[in-house]
Amino acid sequence: MAVASAPGKIIVLGEHAVVFGQPALALAINLRISCRVRPSKGFLLNGTSLSERTHPYIFSSVQRAWPGGPLDIETSSGFPTGSGMGSSAAVTVACLAALSSAVGKGMEEKDIASQAFEVESQVQGRASPIDTSVSTHGRGILVASKPGEGFLWHIQKDTREWFVHHCEVPQLSFVVGYTGINAPTGPLVAKVKRYSDHTTFARDIIKEIGQLTVEGVRRLRANDVQGLGELMTRDHKLLAILGVSHPRLDKLVQASLPYSYGAKMTGAGGGGSMIALTDSPEKVAQAIRMKGGTPFLVRTGEPGVRIDQG
Ligand code: MEV
């Protein structure tokens, strides 16, 4: 038997643009998914037959990383699926790590991150390695188009490539506001791709998001929370222009702003969640609740994937 867990994430700046080679900054959060595997008579997931259609991430992880016989797989999650907090990446990373431990292999972060990215690309279609890399490494990561300080690993797909870096992040207080709407990532990424294929306007917005991220990393390193928050709010406006926000996300962002340095949607959008950077988490949580959202007061700086005691 083997058990592993991996954290969810928030993207502070750069989602969607990162799929097109722009930089992005993500932090692991203290909401985790765990996965336990043990030998069995048939392939089961949480008591039902493992199927490619209903459990594509686990199915593809097993196909790639498991050379042995049937398994009984159990997962448990500390946060909702499709909430923009990286549940598919976390379940994939935790499952790959549990399988690697069951095979008796050591756990190389780089291998888990690159296999998890392949799984996510296969299931989701076009993807960047941001979710899978932050869930593997934990703490903070910066994905960039060139190697630099804190370089961890390089990931390539077709003509696109990403350089993943460790990013040291001061203790910051974020509130996640979940809209209750689960929106799959693939169609939202495909929508931005269509928009950017057809208009220079969309391509310019994607570049501007990249510039915001570069500036945001500078502000973060200077501990300029005010400046970082302003960039986050601007990023939300740009993502809304790209068509990936949702009226409920906009409402939660607006409700959080009076008590925050900045607020924005996080992850793929279309529902899912928003984040607010704040010194008044309780006030933000209350504002989110008043508008019908579900707040999560999250801690950042969380470790990445780990093998747990069974
Ligand atoms: C989803 O959490 C982040 C996106 O940028 C997609 C990706 O990078 O694969 C929207």
Short mmCIF file of C-alpha atoms and ligand atoms in Angstrom, two decimals:
data_model
loop_
_atom_site.label_atom_id
_atom_site.label_comp_id
_atom_site.label_asym_id
_atom_site.label_seq_id
_atom_site.Cartn_x
_atom_site.Cartn_y
_atom_site.Cartn_z
CA MET A 1 0.00 0.00 0.00
CA ALA A 2 1.19 3.58 -0.65
CA VAL A 3 -0.24 6.99 0.20
CA ALA A 4 0.76 10.40 -1.16
CA SER A 5 -0.71 13.90 -1.02
CA ALA A 6 -0.29 17.08 -3.03
CA PRO A 7 -1.46 20.68 -2.49
CA GLY A 8 -3.91 22.82 -4.40
CA LYS A 9 -2.79 26.20 -5.68
CA ILE A 10 -3.70 29.77 -6.39
CA ILE A 11 -2.38 31.61 -9.43
CA VAL A 12 -1.45 35.11 -8.29
CA LEU A 13 -0.73 36.47 -11.79
CA GLY A 14 -0.49 35.13 -15.34
CA GLU A 15 -3.10 32.36 -15.87
CA HIS A 16 -4.11 31.81 -19.49
CA ALA A 17 -1.21 33.97 -20.73
CA VAL A 18 1.17 31.24 -19.45
CA VAL A 19 -0.33 28.77 -21.96
CA PHE A 20 1.05 31.11 -24.68
CA GLY A 21 4.56 31.35 -23.20
CA GLN A 22 4.09 34.35 -20.90
CA PRO A 23 5.30 34.16 -17.27
CA ALA A 24 3.01 33.25 -14.36
CA LEU A 25 3.28 33.10 -10.59
CA ALA A 26 1.53 30.43 -8.47
CA LEU A 27 1.51 29.50 -4.79
CA ALA A 28 0.70 26.19 -3.13
CA ILE A 29 -2.03 26.37 -0.48
CA ASN A 30 -2.78 24.34 2.65
CA LEU A 31 -5.70 22.46 1.04
CA ARG A 32 -4.50 19.06 -0.15
CA ILE A 33 -5.66 15.99 -2.04
CA SER A 34 -4.47 12.59 -0.94
CA CYS A 35 -4.35 9.33 -2.86
CA ARG A 36 -3.98 5.79 -1.51
CA VAL A 37 -3.29 2.77 -3.72
CA ARG A 38 -3.29 -0.94 -2.81
CA PRO A 39 -3.51 -4.24 -4.69
CA SER A 40 -7.02 -5.40 -5.50
CA LYS A 41 -9.01 -7.84 -7.66
CA GLY A 42 -10.09 -5.12 -10.14
CA PHE A 43 -9.22 -1.46 -10.90
CA LEU A 44 -11.38 0.61 -8.52
CA LEU A 45 -11.56 4.30 -7.72
CA ASN A 46 -13.36 5.23 -4.49
CA GLY A 47 -15.32 2.00 -4.66
CA THR A 48 -16.44 2.20 -8.31
CA SER A 49 -14.85 0.77 -11.41
CA LEU A 50 -12.02 3.02 -12.72
CA SER A 51 -13.11 4.45 -16.05
CA GLU A 52 -11.39 6.69 -18.57
CA ARG A 53 -14.58 8.70 -19.16
CA THR A 54 -15.36 9.54 -15.52
CA HIS A 55 -11.86 9.54 -13.99
CA PRO A 56 -9.61 10.66 -16.87
CA TYR A 57 -6.72 12.04 -14.74
CA ILE A 58 -6.35 8.92 -12.57
CA PHE A 59 -6.92 6.60 -15.53
CA SER A 60 -4.19 8.25 -17.57
CA SER A 61 -1.80 8.37 -14.56
CA VAL A 62 -2.23 4.62 -14.02
CA GLN A 63 -1.73 3.92 -17.72
CA ARG A 64 1.54 5.86 -17.73
CA ALA A 65 3.07 4.94 -14.40
CA TRP A 66 1.75 1.56 -13.25
CA PRO A 67 3.28 -1.65 -14.63
CA GLY A 68 1.53 -4.00 -12.15
CA GLY A 69 -1.85 -5.66 -11.56
CA PRO A 70 -5.24 -4.22 -10.52
CA LEU A 71 -5.39 -1.52 -7.86
CA ASP A 72 -7.89 -0.17 -5.40
CA ILE A 73 -7.37 3.63 -5.46
CA GLU A 74 -8.90 6.00 -2.94
CA THR A 75 -8.73 9.78 -3.07
CA SER A 76 -9.86 12.39 -0.61
CA SER A 77 -9.89 16.11 -1.22
CA GLY A 78 -9.83 19.09 1.10
CA PHE A 79 -11.35 21.38 -1.56
CA PRO A 80 -13.98 21.24 -4.32
CA THR A 81 -13.26 19.83 -7.79
CA GLY A 82 -13.33 22.41 -10.59
CA SER A 83 -12.99 25.26 -8.10
CA GLY A 84 -9.94 26.87 -9.78
CA MET A 85 -7.69 25.67 -6.96
CA GLY A 86 -5.95 23.01 -9.04
CA SER A 87 -7.83 19.85 -8.07
CA SER A 88 -7.02 17.98 -11.30
CA ALA A 89 -3.30 18.76 -11.01
CA ALA A 90 -3.23 17.84 -7.30
CA VAL A 91 -5.05 14.53 -7.78
CA THR A 92 -2.77 13.65 -10.70
CA VAL A 93 0.42 14.53 -8.81
CA ALA A 94 -0.69 12.66 -5.66
CA CYS A 95 -1.68 9.60 -7.70
CA LEU A 96 1.62 9.53 -9.65
CA ALA A 97 3.59 9.86 -6.39
CA ALA A 98 1.60 7.05 -4.72
CA LEU A 99 2.18 4.82 -7.78
CA SER A 100 5.88 5.65 -7.80
CA SER A 101 6.11 4.76 -4.11
CA ALA A 102 4.15 1.51 -4.70
CA VAL A 103 6.59 0.55 -7.47
CA GLY A 104 9.40 1.11 -4.97
CA LYS A 105 10.93 4.01 -6.93
CA GLY A 106 12.16 7.14 -5.19
CA MET A 107 10.16 10.28 -5.86
CA GLU A 108 11.95 12.70 -8.20
CA GLU A 109 10.00 16.00 -8.25
CA LYS A 110 11.04 16.72 -11.82
CA ASP A 111 9.76 13.33 -13.09
CA ILE A 112 6.44 13.65 -11.27
CA ALA A 113 5.98 17.21 -12.59
CA SER A 114 6.72 16.23 -16.15
CA GLN A 115 4.50 13.11 -16.12
CA ALA A 116 1.68 15.07 -14.46
CA PHE A 117 1.95 17.74 -17.17
CA GLU A 118 1.65 15.03 -19.87
CA VAL A 119 -1.47 13.64 -18.14
CA GLU A 120 -3.03 17.11 -17.87
CA SER A 121 -2.25 17.93 -21.52
CA GLN A 122 -3.74 14.63 -22.68
CA VAL A 123 -6.96 15.12 -20.70
CA GLN A 124 -7.39 18.89 -20.94
CA GLY A 125 -5.95 19.59 -24.39
CA ARG A 126 -3.71 22.66 -24.49
CA ALA A 127 -2.17 23.33 -21.06
CA SER A 128 0.83 24.89 -19.36
CA PRO A 129 2.84 23.14 -16.63
CA ILE A 130 1.96 25.72 -13.96
CA ASP A 131 -0.66 23.76 -11.98
CA THR A 132 1.19 20.45 -12.05
CA SER A 133 4.56 22.05 -11.23
CA VAL A 134 3.31 24.07 -8.25
CA SER A 135 1.42 21.07 -6.88
CA THR A 136 4.64 19.03 -7.14
CA HIS A 137 7.14 21.58 -5.83
CA GLY A 138 4.85 23.41 -3.39
CA ARG A 139 5.69 26.84 -1.91
CA GLY A 140 5.88 29.32 -4.81
CA ILE A 141 6.81 28.90 -8.46
CA LEU A 142 7.45 31.25 -11.32
CA VAL A 143 7.05 29.87 -14.83
CA ALA A 144 9.08 31.87 -17.35
CA SER A 145 10.28 31.67 -20.95
CA LYS A 146 13.99 31.65 -19.98
CA PRO A 147 15.97 30.08 -17.11
CA GLY A 148 16.91 32.37 -14.22
CA GLU A 149 17.41 32.48 -10.46
CA GLY A 150 15.86 29.49 -8.66
CA PHE A 151 15.57 27.38 -11.84
CA LEU A 152 14.02 23.95 -11.13
CA TRP A 153 13.11 22.25 -14.41
CA HIS A 154 12.33 22.74 -18.08
CA ILE A 155 9.18 21.44 -19.76
CA GLN A 156 8.56 21.31 -23.49
CA LYS A 157 5.53 20.54 -25.63
CA ASP A 158 5.62 20.88 -29.44
CA THR A 159 7.26 24.25 -30.07
CA ARG A 160 6.35 25.65 -26.65
CA GLU A 161 8.66 25.53 -23.65
CA TRP A 162 8.54 26.68 -20.05
CA PHE A 163 11.25 27.14 -17.40
CA VAL A 164 9.94 26.46 -13.90
CA HIS A 165 11.57 28.30 -10.98
CA HIS A 166 11.29 28.21 -7.22
CA CYS A 167 10.03 31.60 -6.05
CA GLU A 168 10.56 32.68 -2.46
CA VAL A 169 7.38 34.34 -1.23
CA PRO A 170 6.88 36.27 2.02
CA GLN A 171 3.98 35.24 4.28
CA LEU A 172 0.90 36.76 2.60
CA SER A 173 -2.73 36.44 3.56
CA PHE A 174 -5.15 35.42 0.82
CA VAL A 175 -8.84 34.61 0.87
CA VAL A 176 -10.22 32.36 -1.88
CA GLY A 177 -13.85 32.98 -2.86
CA TYR A 178 -15.47 29.99 -4.57
CA THR A 179 -18.42 30.81 -6.83
CA GLY A 180 -19.88 27.30 -6.59
CA ILE A 181 -19.67 26.99 -10.38
CA ASN A 182 -17.42 24.21 -11.66
CA ALA A 183 -16.00 25.12 -15.04
CA PRO A 184 -13.69 22.71 -16.91
CA THR A 185 -10.38 24.28 -17.94
CA GLY A 186 -10.03 22.84 -21.47
CA PRO A 187 -12.86 24.80 -23.18
CA LEU A 188 -11.76 28.08 -21.51
CA VAL A 189 -8.18 27.64 -22.72
CA ALA A 190 -9.51 26.78 -26.20
CA LYS A 191 -11.66 29.94 -26.18
CA VAL A 192 -8.61 32.15 -25.47
CA LYS A 193 -6.66 30.32 -28.19
CA ARG A 194 -9.39 31.05 -30.76
CA TYR A 195 -9.52 34.70 -29.69
CA SER A 196 -5.74 35.09 -29.89
CA ASP A 197 -5.58 33.31 -33.27
CA HIS A 198 -8.02 35.83 -34.70
CA THR A 199 -7.18 39.19 -33.14
CA THR A 200 -4.02 41.16 -32.39
CA PHE A 201 -6.05 42.80 -29.61
CA ALA A 202 -6.21 39.47 -27.70
CA ARG A 203 -2.51 38.83 -28.37
CA ASP A 204 -1.70 42.30 -26.95
CA ILE A 205 -3.73 41.55 -23.82
CA ILE A 206 -1.86 38.28 -23.32
CA LYS A 207 1.44 40.20 -23.61
CA GLU A 208 0.21 42.81 -21.15
CA ILE A 209 -0.66 40.07 -18.64
CA GLY A 210 2.92 38.82 -19.05
CA GLN A 211 4.29 42.31 -18.31
CA LEU A 212 2.07 42.57 -15.21
CA THR A 213 3.49 39.28 -13.97
CA VAL A 214 7.11 40.40 -14.42
CA GLU A 215 6.29 43.58 -12.50
CA GLY A 216 4.36 41.58 -9.88
CA VAL A 217 7.38 39.38 -9.14
CA ARG A 218 9.47 42.52 -8.67
CA ARG A 219 6.87 43.93 -6.23
CA LEU A 220 6.68 40.64 -4.38
CA ARG A 221 10.45 40.51 -3.92
CA ALA A 222 10.35 44.10 -2.62
CA ASN A 223 7.53 43.10 -0.23
CA ASP A 224 5.31 45.74 -1.87
CA VAL A 225 1.91 44.21 -1.08
CA GLN A 226 0.01 47.31 -2.17
CA GLY A 227 1.70 47.29 -5.60
CA LEU A 228 1.15 43.55 -6.04
CA GLY A 229 -2.55 43.93 -5.17
CA GLU A 230 -3.01 46.70 -7.75
CA LEU A 231 -1.48 44.47 -10.43
CA MET A 232 -3.81 41.62 -9.45
CA THR A 233 -6.87 43.85 -9.86
CA ARG A 234 -5.63 45.02 -13.26
CA ASP A 235 -5.00 41.38 -14.25
CA HIS A 236 -8.63 40.55 -13.42
CA LYS A 237 -9.82 43.27 -15.82
CA LEU A 238 -7.61 41.91 -18.61
CA LEU A 239 -8.81 38.33 -18.03
CA ALA A 240 -12.41 39.59 -18.14
CA ILE A 241 -11.70 41.22 -21.52
CA LEU A 242 -10.33 37.87 -22.73
CA GLY A 243 -13.76 36.44 -21.86
CA VAL A 244 -12.77 34.01 -19.08
CA SER A 245 -14.34 35.74 -16.07
CA HIS A 246 -17.96 35.21 -14.98
CA PRO A 247 -20.50 37.68 -13.50
CA ARG A 248 -20.28 35.85 -10.14
CA LEU A 249 -16.49 36.16 -10.13
CA ASP A 250 -16.77 39.89 -10.93
CA LYS A 251 -19.26 40.29 -8.08
CA LEU A 252 -16.98 38.55 -5.53
CA VAL A 253 -13.98 40.60 -6.72
CA GLN A 254 -15.94 43.86 -6.34
CA ALA A 255 -17.19 42.85 -2.88
CA SER A 256 -13.64 42.03 -1.68
CA LEU A 257 -11.88 45.13 -2.99
CA PRO A 258 -12.86 47.55 -0.15
CA TYR A 259 -10.98 45.29 2.34
CA SER A 260 -8.14 44.12 0.06
CA TYR A 261 -4.93 45.26 -1.63
CA GLY A 262 -6.27 43.62 -4.77
CA ALA A 263 -8.50 40.84 -6.03
CA LYS A 264 -8.87 38.75 -9.16
CA MET A 265 -10.17 35.49 -10.55
CA THR A 266 -7.69 32.62 -10.18
CA GLY A 267 -7.16 29.63 -12.49
CA ALA A 268 -9.17 29.01 -15.62
CA GLY A 269 -12.22 31.14 -14.66
CA GLY A 270 -15.72 30.76 -16.16
CA GLY A 271 -16.79 30.19 -12.53
CA GLY A 272 -14.32 28.55 -10.16
CA SER A 273 -12.74 30.96 -7.68
CA MET A 274 -11.30 34.41 -7.10
CA ILE A 275 -8.58 35.46 -4.65
CA ALA A 276 -8.13 38.58 -2.55
CA LEU A 277 -4.82 39.71 -1.03
CA THR A 278 -5.71 41.23 2.31
CA ASP A 279 -4.81 42.10 5.89
CA SER A 280 -8.47 41.67 6.87
CA PRO A 281 -9.30 38.08 5.91
CA GLU A 282 -12.39 37.90 8.13
CA LYS A 283 -13.90 41.02 6.55
CA VAL A 284 -13.21 39.71 3.04
CA ALA A 285 -14.65 36.30 3.95
CA GLN A 286 -17.81 37.98 5.21
CA ALA A 287 -18.12 40.12 2.05
CA ILE A 288 -17.75 36.96 -0.09
CA ARG A 289 -20.39 35.12 1.97
CA MET A 290 -22.80 38.08 1.65
CA LYS A 291 -22.57 37.77 -2.14
CA GLY A 292 -23.27 34.03 -2.10
CA GLY A 293 -19.67 32.78 -2.43
CA THR A 294 -17.84 30.29 -0.20
CA PRO A 295 -14.68 31.73 1.39
CA PHE A 296 -11.54 29.72 2.20
CA LEU A 297 -8.90 31.43 4.35
CA VAL A 298 -5.78 29.82 2.91
CA ARG A 299 -2.19 29.64 4.06
CA THR A 300 0.56 29.80 1.44
CA GLY A 301 4.12 28.42 1.65
CA GLU A 302 2.69 24.87 1.75
CA PRO A 303 5.07 21.98 0.91
CA GLY A 304 4.59 20.12 -2.37
CA VAL A 305 3.94 16.45 -3.02
CA ARG A 306 4.88 14.04 -0.25
CA ILE A 307 4.61 10.38 0.64
CA ASP A 308 2.38 10.06 3.71
CA GLN A 309 2.01 7.31 6.29
CA GLY A 310 -0.60 4.71 5.25
C1 MEV B 1 -5.48 26.88 -14.94
O1 MEV B 1 -5.29 26.74 -13.53
C2 MEV B 1 -4.42 27.75 -15.52
C3 MEV B 1 -4.55 28.01 -17.01
O2 MEV B 1 -3.53 28.97 -17.35
C4 MEV B 1 -4.40 26.75 -17.83
C5 MEV B 1 -2.98 26.21 -17.84
O3 MEV B 1 -2.02 26.96 -17.57
O4 MEV B 1 -2.83 25.01 -18.18
C6 MEV B 1 -5.89 28.65 -17.35
#
